[in-house]
mmCIF file of C-alpha atoms in Angstrom:
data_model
loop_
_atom_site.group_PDB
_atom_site.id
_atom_site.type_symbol
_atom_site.label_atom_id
_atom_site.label_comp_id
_atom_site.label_asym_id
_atom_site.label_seq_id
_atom_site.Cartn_x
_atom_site.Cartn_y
_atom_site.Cartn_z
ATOM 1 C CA UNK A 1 0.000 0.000 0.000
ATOM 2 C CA UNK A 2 1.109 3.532 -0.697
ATOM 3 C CA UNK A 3 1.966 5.286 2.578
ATOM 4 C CA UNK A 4 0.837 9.087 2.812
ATOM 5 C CA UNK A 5 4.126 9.949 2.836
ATOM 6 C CA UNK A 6 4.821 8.208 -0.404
ATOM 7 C CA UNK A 7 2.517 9.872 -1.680
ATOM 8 C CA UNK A 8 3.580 13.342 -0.202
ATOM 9 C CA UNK A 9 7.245 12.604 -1.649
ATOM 10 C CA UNK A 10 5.754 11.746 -5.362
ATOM 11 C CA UNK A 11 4.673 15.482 -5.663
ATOM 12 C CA UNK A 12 1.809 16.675 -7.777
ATOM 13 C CA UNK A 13 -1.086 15.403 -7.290
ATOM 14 C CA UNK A 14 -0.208 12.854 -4.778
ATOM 15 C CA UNK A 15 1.609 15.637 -2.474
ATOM 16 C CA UNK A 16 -1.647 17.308 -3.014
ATOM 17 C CA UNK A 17 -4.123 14.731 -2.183
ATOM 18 C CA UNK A 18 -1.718 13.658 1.152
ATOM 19 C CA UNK A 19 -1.978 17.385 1.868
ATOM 20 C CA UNK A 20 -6.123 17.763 1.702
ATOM 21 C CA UNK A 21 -6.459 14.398 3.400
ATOM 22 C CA UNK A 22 -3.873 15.779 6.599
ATOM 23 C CA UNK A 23 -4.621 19.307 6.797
ATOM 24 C CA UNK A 24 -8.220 19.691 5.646
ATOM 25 C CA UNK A 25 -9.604 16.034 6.512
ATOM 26 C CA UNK A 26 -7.395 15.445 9.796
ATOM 27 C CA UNK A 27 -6.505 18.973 10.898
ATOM 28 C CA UNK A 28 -2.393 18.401 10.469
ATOM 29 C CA UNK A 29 -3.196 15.397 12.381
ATOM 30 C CA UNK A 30 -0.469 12.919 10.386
ATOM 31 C CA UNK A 31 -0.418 9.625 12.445
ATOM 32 C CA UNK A 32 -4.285 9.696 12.798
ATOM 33 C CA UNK A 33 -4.378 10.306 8.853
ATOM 34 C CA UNK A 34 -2.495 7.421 8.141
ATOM 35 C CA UNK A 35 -4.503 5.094 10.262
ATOM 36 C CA UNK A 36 -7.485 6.098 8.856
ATOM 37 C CA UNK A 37 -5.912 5.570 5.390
ATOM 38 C CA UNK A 38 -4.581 2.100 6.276
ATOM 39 C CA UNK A 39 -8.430 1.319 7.623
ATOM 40 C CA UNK A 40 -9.689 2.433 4.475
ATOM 41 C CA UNK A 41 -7.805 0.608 2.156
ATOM 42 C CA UNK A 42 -8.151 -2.329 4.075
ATOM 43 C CA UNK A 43 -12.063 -1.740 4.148
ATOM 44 C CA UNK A 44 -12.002 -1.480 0.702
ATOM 45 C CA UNK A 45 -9.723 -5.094 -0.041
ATOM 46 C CA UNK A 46 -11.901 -6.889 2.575
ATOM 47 C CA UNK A 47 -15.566 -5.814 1.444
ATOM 48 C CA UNK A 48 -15.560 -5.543 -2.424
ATOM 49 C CA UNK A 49 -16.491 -9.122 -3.065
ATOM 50 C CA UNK A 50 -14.902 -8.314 -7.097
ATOM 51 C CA UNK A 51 -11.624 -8.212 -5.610
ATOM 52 C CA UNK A 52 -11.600 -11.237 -3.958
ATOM 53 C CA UNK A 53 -11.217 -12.811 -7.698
ATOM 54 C CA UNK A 54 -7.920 -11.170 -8.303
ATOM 55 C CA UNK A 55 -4.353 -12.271 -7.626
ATOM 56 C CA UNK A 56 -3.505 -10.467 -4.112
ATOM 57 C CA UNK A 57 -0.862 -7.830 -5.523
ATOM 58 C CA UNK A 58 -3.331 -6.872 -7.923
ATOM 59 C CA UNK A 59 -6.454 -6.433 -5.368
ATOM 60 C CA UNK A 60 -4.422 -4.192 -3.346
ATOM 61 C CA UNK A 61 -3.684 -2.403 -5.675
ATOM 62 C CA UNK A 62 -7.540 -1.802 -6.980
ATOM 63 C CA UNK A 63 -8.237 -1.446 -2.956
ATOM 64 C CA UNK A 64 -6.243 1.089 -3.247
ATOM 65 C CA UNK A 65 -7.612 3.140 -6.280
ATOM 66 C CA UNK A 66 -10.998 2.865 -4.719
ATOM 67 C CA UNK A 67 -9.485 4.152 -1.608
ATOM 68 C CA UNK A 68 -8.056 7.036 -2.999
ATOM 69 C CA UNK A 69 -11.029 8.368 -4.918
ATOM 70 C CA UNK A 70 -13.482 8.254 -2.087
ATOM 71 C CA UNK A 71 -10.977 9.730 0.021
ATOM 72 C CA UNK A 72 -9.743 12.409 -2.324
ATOM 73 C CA UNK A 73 -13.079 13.456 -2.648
ATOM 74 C CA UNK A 74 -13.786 13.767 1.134
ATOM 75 C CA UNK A 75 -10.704 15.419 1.803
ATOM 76 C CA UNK A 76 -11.900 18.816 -0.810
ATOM 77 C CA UNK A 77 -14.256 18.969 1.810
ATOM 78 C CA UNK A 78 -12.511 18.377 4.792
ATOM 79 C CA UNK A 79 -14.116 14.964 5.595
ATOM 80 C CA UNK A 80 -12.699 11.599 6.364
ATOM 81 C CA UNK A 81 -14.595 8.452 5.696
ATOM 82 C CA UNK A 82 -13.522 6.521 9.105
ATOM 83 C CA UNK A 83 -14.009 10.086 10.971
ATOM 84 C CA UNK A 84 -17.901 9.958 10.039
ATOM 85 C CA UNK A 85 -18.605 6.698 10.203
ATOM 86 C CA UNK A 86 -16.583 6.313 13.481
#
């Protein structure tokens, strides 16, 4: 799984989306952003029963994309998946 930091060192838009989720979804809050992006990757590879079909590297990887797109858009709004659903 990409870390948050990974994604922070890549620059563009994955130093932008590791910014929105910290600062705007997790007020500057890093450790408690990267939890909450480890639980929702791991959400994501444990409930979509499609992935379950695919080799593992590969269904991490699409865990991970659907990750990422929920919580990019959350994050423009300063929202966290795992923050509202507790």
């Amino acid at each position: 799984m990409t870390s948050l930091v990974e994604f922070y060192d890549q620059g563009g838009e994955g130093k932008h989306f590791a910014e929105e989720f910290v600062q705007q979804a997790h007020s500057g809050h890093w450790e408690t952003a990267k939890d909450h992006w480890t639980r929702i990757v791991e959400h994501y590879g444990d409930s979509v029963e499609e992935l379950e079909t695919l080799p593992p590297k590969k269904a991490r990887q699409e865990a991970e994309q659907l990750a990422l797109a929920l919580c990019k858009t959350l994050a423009q709004v300063g929202k966290c998946w795992v923050c509202i659903v507790g």
